[in-house]
Structures are given as C-alpha cells and as structure tokens.
Short mmCIF file of C-alpha atoms in Angstrom, two decimals:
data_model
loop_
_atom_site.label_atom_id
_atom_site.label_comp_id
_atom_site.label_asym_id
_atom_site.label_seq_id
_atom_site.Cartn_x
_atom_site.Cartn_y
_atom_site.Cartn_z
CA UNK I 1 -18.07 5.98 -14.17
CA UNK I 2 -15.58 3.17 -14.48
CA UNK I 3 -12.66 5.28 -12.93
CA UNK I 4 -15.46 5.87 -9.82
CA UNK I 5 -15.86 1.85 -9.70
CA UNK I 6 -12.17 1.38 -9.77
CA UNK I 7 -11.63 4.52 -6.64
CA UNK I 8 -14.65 3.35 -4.73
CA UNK I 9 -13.30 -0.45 -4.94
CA UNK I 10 -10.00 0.44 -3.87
CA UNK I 11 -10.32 2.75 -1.05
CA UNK I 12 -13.22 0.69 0.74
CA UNK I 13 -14.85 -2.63 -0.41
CA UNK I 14 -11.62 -4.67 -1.21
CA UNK I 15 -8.97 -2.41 0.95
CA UNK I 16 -5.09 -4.07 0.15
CA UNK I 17 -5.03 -4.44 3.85
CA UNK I 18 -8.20 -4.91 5.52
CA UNK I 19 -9.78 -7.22 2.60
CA UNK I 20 -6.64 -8.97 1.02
CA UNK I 21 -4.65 -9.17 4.25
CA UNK I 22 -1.21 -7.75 2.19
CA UNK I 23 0.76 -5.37 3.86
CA UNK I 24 0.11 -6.51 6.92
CA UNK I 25 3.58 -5.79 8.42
CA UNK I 26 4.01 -1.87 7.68
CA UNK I 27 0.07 -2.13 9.31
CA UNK I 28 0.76 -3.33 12.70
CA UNK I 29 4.88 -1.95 12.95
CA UNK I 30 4.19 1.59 11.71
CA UNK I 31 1.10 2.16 13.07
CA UNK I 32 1.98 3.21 16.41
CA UNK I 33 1.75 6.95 16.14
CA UNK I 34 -0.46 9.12 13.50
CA UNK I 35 2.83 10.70 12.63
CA UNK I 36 4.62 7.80 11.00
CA UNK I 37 0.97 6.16 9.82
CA UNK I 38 0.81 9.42 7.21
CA UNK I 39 4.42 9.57 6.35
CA UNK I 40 4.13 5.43 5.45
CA UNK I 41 1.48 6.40 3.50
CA UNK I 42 2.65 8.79 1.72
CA UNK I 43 5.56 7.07 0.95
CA UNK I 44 3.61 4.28 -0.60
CA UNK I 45 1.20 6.47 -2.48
CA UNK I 46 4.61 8.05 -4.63
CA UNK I 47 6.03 3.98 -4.65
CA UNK I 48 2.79 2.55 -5.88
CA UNK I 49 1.33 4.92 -8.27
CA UNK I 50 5.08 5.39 -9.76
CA UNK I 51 5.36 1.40 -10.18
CA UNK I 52 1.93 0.98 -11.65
CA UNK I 53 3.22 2.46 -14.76
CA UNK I 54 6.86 1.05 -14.91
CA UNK I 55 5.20 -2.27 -14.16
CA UNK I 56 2.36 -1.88 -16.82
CA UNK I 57 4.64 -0.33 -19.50
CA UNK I 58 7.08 -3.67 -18.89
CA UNK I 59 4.22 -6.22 -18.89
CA UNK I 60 2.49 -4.81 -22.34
CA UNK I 61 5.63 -3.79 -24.09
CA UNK I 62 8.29 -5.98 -22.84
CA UNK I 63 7.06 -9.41 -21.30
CA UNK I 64 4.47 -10.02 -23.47
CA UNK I 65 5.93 -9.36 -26.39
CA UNK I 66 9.05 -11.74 -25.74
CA UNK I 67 6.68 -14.80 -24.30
CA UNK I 68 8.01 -14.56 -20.96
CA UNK I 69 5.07 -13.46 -18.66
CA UNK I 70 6.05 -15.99 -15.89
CA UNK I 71 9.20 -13.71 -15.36
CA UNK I 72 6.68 -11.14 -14.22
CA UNK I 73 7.00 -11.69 -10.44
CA UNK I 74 10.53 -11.47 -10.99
CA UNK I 75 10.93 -8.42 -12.87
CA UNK I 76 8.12 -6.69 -10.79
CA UNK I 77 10.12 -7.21 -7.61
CA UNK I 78 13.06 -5.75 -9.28
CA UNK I 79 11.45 -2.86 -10.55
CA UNK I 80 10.02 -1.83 -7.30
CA UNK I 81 13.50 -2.38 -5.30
CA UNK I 82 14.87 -0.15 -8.20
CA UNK I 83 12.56 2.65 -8.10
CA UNK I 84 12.76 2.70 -3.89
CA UNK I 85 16.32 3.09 -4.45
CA UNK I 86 16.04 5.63 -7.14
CA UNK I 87 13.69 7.52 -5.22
CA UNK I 88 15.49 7.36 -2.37
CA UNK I 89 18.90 9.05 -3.98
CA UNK I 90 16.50 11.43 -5.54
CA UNK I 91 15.15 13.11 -2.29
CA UNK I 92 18.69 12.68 -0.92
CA UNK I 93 19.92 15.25 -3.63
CA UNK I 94 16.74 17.43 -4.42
CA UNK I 95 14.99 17.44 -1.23
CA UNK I 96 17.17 16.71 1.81
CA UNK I 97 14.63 17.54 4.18
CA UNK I 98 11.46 15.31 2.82
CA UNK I 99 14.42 12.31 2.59
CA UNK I 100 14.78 13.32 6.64
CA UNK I 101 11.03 13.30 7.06
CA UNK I 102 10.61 9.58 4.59
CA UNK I 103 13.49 8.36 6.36
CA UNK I 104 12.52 4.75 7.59
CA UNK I 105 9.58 4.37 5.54
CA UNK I 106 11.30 4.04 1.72
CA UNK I 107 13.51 1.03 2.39
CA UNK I 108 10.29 -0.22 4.28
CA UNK I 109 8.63 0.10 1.06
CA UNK I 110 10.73 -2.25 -1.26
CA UNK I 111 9.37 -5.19 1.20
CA UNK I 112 5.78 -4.12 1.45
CA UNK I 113 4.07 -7.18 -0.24
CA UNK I 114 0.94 -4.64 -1.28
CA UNK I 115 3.05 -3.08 -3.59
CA UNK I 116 3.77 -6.18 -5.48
CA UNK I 117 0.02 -7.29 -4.78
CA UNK I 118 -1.30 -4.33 -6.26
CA UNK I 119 1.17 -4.37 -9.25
CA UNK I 120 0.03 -8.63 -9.80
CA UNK I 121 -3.53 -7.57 -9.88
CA UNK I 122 -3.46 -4.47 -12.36
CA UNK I 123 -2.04 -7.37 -14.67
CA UNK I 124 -4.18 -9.74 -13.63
CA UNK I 125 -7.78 -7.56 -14.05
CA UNK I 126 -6.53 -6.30 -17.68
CA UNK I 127 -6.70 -2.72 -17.05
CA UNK I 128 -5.80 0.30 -19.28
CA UNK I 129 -2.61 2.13 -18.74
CA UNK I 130 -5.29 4.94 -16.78
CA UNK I 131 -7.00 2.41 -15.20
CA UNK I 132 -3.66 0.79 -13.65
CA UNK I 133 -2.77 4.36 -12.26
CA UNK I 134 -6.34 5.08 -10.81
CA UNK I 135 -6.06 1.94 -9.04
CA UNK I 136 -2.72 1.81 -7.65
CA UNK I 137 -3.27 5.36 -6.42
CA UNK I 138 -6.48 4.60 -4.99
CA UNK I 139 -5.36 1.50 -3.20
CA UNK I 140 -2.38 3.38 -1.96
CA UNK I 141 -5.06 5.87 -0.58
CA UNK I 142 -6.49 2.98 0.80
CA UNK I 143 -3.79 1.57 2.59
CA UNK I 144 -2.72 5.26 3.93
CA UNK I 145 -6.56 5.43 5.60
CA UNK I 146 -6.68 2.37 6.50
CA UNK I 147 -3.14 2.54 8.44
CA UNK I 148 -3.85 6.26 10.00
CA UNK I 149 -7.50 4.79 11.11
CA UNK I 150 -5.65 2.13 12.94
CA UNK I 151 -3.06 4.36 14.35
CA UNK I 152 -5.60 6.86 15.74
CA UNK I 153 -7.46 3.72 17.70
CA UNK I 154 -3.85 2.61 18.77
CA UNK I 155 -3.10 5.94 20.03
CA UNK I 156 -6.34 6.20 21.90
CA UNK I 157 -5.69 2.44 23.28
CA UNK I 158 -2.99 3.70 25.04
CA UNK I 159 -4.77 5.73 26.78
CA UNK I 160 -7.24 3.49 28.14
CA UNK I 161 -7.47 1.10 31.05
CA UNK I 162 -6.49 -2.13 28.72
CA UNK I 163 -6.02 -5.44 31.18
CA UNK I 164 -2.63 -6.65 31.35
CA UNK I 165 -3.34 -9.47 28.82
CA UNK I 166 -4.42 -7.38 26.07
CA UNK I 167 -2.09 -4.98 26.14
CA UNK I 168 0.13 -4.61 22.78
CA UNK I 169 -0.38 -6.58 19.91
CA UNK I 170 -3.15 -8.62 21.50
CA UNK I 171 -5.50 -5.83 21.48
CA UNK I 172 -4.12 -4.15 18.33
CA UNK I 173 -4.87 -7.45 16.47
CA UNK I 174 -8.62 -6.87 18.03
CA UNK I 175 -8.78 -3.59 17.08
CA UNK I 176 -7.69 -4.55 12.91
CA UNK I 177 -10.23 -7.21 12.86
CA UNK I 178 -12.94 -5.08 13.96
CA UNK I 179 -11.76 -2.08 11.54
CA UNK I 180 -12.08 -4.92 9.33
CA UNK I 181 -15.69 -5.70 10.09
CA UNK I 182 -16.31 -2.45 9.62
CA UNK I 183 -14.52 -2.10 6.07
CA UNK I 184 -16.58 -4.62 5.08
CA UNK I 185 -20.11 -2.55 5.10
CA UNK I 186 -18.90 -0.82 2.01
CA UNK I 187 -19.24 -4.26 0.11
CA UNK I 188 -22.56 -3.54 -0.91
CA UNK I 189 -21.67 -0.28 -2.19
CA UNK I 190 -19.44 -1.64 -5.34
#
C-alpha cells in the first residue's frame, strides 16, 4: 500500500513540476509539440529512474559511510552529467536510431533541476532502495504527463483566436497555472 502512496503522490498531488515548480525550463521550451513533450519524457523517465539508484547506492554506501553527506549535491550533479553522457554513447553505438529520435532531449537532461530535485528528496524522505525507484519513476511519469498535458493545450492554443497580447508565453504561463489549479484537486486524495 506504501508503494501506491508513493505512485499516487508522485504522479498527482505533489507533481515535480506543477507542485514544486522544478523543471520548469524543459516545461515551457519543449512543450511546444506532443511529439517532443513524449520523447522529453521519456528521456527523463530512463535518466531519473537510472539515477535514483546510482544516487541511493552512493549516499548509503559511500557518503555516509565516509562523513561527508554535504558533498551530496556535488556528487549527485556529477553522477547525473555522467550517466547522460554514458547513456548518450550507449544509444549512439547500440541503438543509432532511438539516439536520432532522443536527440536534443539527453543533453537537455543533465540540466533539468527535477532530476537533481527528485534525487535530494529520495535522500531527504529516507526511503528504501525500492522505494527510491518507485518514486523517481513515478515522478518521472509525472513530469512526462504533466509536460504532454501542457503540450496538447499549447497545440490547441495555436489554433485559437488568442489576442495579440497573449500570444506565446503569456498565455502558456496562463495555461500552466491553471493545469496547476487543477493538479491540485488530487491533494485530498494522498
């Protein structure tokens, strides 16, 4: 029931970017088209869940251990510019055509600040080696709805008789803080 809590949480009530405002800049510059809103997401999905457990495994075997826990936002950093990079060569060799379809999005990654938010508050809420992966994943998932949601509205904006005024990021910053509003009926629910 815990893992259902920690899924529930993620995805809706406190959503990394509708809720705790990080990752804010991959939310309103990749969120033009539906396209690029799935293939961000996806992108972060592999990144996050994949640092969860490099960055839990390093915190409970390797920082705390030694004393040196303040090095943590540090060495997290690090570890998620390494694994981008890793990933990256990876798909270059193995999969030419998914590294064509990531393209843009995996150096975007390294300076998404929800990756390093998400990877500061598995630490900071104590959870389990399971837990850490559950919640990265599901925050990830999170982030990917939230991000296609809000490229789906932008699409449909552009469709629509906007006035001059609102046009562009005026009316896409609207359009987040009412998706926000409406993220935040789930609060109840958790």
């Amino acid at each position: 029931m815990e893992f259902v809590f920690i899924i529930v949480g993620a995805i809706f009530v406190n959503n990394v970017v509708l809720s705790q405002f990080l990752g804010i800049c991959p939310f309103l510059g990749v969120s033009n088209k539906v396209n690029t809103s799935v293939g961000m997401g996806a992108a972060v999905l592999f990144v996050m869940t994949i640092a969860s457990i490099v960055v839990y495994l390093l915190q409970n075997y390797v920082l705390v251990p030694l004393g040196i826990e303040y090095m943590q936002t540090i060495v997290f950093i690090l570890v998620i510019a390494a694994l981008v990079q890793m990933v990256e060569i990876i798909l270059k060799k193995l999969s030419p055509s998914l590294y064509q379809a990531l393209g843009i999005f995996l150096p975007l990654i390294t300076t998404n600040c929800a990756v390093l938010g998400v990877a500061l508050l598995q630490v900071q809420k104590g959870y389990t080696m399971a837990e850490s992966v559950v919640y990265s994943a599901s925050t990830a998932l999170g982030f990917a709805l939230a991000l296609v949601l809000f490229a789906g509205l932008r699409e449909r904006l552009e469709l629509n008789d906007v006035p001059e005024s609102f046009r562009g990021i005026p009316i896409a910053l609207i359009t987040a803080g009412i998706l926000a509003l409406a993220f935040m009926g789930f609060s109840g629910v958790v």
